[in-house]
Tab-separated table of C-alpha atoms in Angstrom:
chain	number	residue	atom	x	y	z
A	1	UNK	CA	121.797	74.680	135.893
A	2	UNK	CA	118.280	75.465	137.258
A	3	UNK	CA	119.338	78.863	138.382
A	4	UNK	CA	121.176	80.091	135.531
A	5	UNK	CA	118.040	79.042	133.188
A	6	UNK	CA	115.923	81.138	135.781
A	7	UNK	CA	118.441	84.097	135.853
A	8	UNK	CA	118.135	83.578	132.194
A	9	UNK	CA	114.504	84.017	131.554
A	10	UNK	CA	113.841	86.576	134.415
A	11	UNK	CA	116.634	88.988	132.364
A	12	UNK	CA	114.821	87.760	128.866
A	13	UNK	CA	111.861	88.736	130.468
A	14	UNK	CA	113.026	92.130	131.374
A	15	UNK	CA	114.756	92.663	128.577
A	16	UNK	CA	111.592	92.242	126.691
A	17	UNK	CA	109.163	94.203	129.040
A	18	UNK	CA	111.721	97.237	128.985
A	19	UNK	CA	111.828	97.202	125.189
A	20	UNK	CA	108.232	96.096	124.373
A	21	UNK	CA	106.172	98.959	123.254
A	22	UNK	CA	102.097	99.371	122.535
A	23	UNK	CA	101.081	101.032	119.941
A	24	UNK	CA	98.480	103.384	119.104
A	25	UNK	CA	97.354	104.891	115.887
A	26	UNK	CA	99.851	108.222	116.837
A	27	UNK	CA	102.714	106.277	115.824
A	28	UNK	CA	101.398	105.930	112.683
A	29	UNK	CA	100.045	109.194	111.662
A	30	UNK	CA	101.455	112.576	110.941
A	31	UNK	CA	99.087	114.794	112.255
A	32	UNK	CA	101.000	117.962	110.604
A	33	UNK	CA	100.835	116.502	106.904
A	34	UNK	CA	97.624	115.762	107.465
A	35	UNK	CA	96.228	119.240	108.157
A	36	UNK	CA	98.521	120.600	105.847
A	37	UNK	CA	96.614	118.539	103.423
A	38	UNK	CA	93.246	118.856	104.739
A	39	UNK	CA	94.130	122.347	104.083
A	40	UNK	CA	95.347	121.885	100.451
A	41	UNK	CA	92.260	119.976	99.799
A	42	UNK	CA	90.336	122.544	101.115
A	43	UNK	CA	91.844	125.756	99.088
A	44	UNK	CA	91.823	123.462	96.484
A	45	UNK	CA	88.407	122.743	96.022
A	46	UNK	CA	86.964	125.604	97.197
A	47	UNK	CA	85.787	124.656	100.125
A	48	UNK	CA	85.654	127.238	103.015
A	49	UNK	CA	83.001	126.585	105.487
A	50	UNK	CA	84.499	124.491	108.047
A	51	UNK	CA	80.922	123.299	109.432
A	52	UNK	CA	79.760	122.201	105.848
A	53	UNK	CA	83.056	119.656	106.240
A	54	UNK	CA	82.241	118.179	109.287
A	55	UNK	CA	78.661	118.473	108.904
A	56	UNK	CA	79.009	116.641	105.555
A	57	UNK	CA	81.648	113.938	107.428
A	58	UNK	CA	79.103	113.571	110.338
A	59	UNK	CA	81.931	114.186	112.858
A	60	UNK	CA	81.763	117.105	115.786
A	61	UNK	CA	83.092	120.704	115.683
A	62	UNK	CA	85.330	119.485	118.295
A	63	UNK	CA	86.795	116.719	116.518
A	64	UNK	CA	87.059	118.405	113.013
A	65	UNK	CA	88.935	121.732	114.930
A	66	UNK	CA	91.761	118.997	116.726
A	67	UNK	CA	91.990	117.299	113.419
A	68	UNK	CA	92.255	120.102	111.366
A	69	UNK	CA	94.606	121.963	113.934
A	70	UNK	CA	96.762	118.664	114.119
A	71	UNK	CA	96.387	118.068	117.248
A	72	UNK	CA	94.465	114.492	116.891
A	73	UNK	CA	94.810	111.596	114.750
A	74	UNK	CA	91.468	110.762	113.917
A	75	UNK	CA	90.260	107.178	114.246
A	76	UNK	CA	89.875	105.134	110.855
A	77	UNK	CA	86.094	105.519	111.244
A	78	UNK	CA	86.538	109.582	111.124
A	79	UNK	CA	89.207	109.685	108.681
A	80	UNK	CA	87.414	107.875	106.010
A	81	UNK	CA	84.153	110.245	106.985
A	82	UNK	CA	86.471	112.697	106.136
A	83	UNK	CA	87.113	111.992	102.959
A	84	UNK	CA	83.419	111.966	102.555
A	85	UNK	CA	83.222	115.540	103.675
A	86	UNK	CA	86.121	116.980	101.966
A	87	UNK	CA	84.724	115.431	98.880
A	88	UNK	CA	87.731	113.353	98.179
A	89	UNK	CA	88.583	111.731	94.667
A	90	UNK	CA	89.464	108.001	95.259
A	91	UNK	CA	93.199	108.935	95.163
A	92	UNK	CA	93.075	111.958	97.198
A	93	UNK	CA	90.721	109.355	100.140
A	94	UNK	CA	93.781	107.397	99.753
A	95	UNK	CA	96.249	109.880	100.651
A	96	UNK	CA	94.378	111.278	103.140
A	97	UNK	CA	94.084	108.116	104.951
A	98	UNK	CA	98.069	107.090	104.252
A	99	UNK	CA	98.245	110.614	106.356
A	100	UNK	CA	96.306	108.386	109.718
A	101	UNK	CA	98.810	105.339	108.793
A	102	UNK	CA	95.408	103.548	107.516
A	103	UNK	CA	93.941	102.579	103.964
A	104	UNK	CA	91.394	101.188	102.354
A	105	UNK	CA	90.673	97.766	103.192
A	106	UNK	CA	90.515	95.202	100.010
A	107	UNK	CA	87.076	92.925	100.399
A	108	UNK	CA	86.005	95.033	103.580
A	109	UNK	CA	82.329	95.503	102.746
A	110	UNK	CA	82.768	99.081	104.755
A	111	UNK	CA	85.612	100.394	102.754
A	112	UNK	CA	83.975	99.216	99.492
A	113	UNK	CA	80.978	101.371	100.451
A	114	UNK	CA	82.883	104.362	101.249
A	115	UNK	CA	85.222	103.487	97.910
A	116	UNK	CA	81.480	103.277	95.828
A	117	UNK	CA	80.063	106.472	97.310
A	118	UNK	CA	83.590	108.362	96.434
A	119	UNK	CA	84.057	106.924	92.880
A	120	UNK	CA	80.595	107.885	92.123
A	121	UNK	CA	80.596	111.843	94.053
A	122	UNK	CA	78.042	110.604	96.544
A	123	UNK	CA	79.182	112.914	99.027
A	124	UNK	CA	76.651	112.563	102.028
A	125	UNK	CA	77.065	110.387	104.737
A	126	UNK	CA	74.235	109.018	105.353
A	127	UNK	CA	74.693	107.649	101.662
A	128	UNK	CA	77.407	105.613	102.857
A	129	UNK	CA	75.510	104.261	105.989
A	130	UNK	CA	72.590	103.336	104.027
A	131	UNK	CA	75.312	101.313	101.621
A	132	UNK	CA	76.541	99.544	104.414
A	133	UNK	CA	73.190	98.437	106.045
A	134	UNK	CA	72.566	97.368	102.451
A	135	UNK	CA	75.435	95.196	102.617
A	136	UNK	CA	75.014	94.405	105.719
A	137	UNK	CA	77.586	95.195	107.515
A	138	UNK	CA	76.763	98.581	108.787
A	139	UNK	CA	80.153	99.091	111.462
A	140	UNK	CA	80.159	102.905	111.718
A	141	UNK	CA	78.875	105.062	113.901
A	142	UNK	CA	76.466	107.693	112.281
């Protein structure tokens, strides 16, 4: 009986390492839609300097062009700096983050500052930051 409980667990075991997968936040986002609608956002609203966007976002050239170019998923700190720079209405922050396979996070003192600084057209970055060192809980990057 010994062996067949240890032929048992080593094929369980293999079973599950063979089929167990890690995930990162590419299996969550669609990098096409989301530059598609970066893009609609963009024509949308006018916007057509590139380095005002992720100037305004406080993210690099490089990052903004891989993003934009859907090549990269950004992380959830970039994508909700982009809403910031594409000037996002609440609604259109939360589509652009349901893009990354993220969303606004409900009692998250950082979301609520980014959520505060959208519903009110506060539109710079370091507004943001300063809300979250306000709060205390200042978890970004700048």
């Amino acid at each position: 009986m010994k062996s067949s409980n240890k032929i048992t667990k080593k094929y369980v075991s293999s079973q599950i390492a063979e089929n167990e997968k890690v995930f990162s936040k590419d299996d969550f986002c669609n990098k096409t839609g989301l530059s598609l609608y970066i893009n609609e956002l963009m024509r949308e609203k006018g916007l057509e300097s590139a380095s005002e966007i992720y100037t305004r976002a406080g993210i690099s050239k490089q990052t903004w062009s891989h993003i934009y170019s859907g090549q990269y998923c950004p992380s959830p700190e970039n994508a909700r700096k982009l809403t910031i720079g594409l000037k996002c209405t609440l609604s259109e922050a939360e589509k652009l983050l349901s893009y990354c396979g993220m969303s606004f996070v409900p009692g998250n003192d950082n979301d609520e500052c980014f959520k505060y600084c959208i519903e009110n057209q506060i539109f710079r970055i370091v507004d943001v930051l300063i809300c979250m060192k306000d709060k205390g809980s200042l978890q970004i990057a700048a």
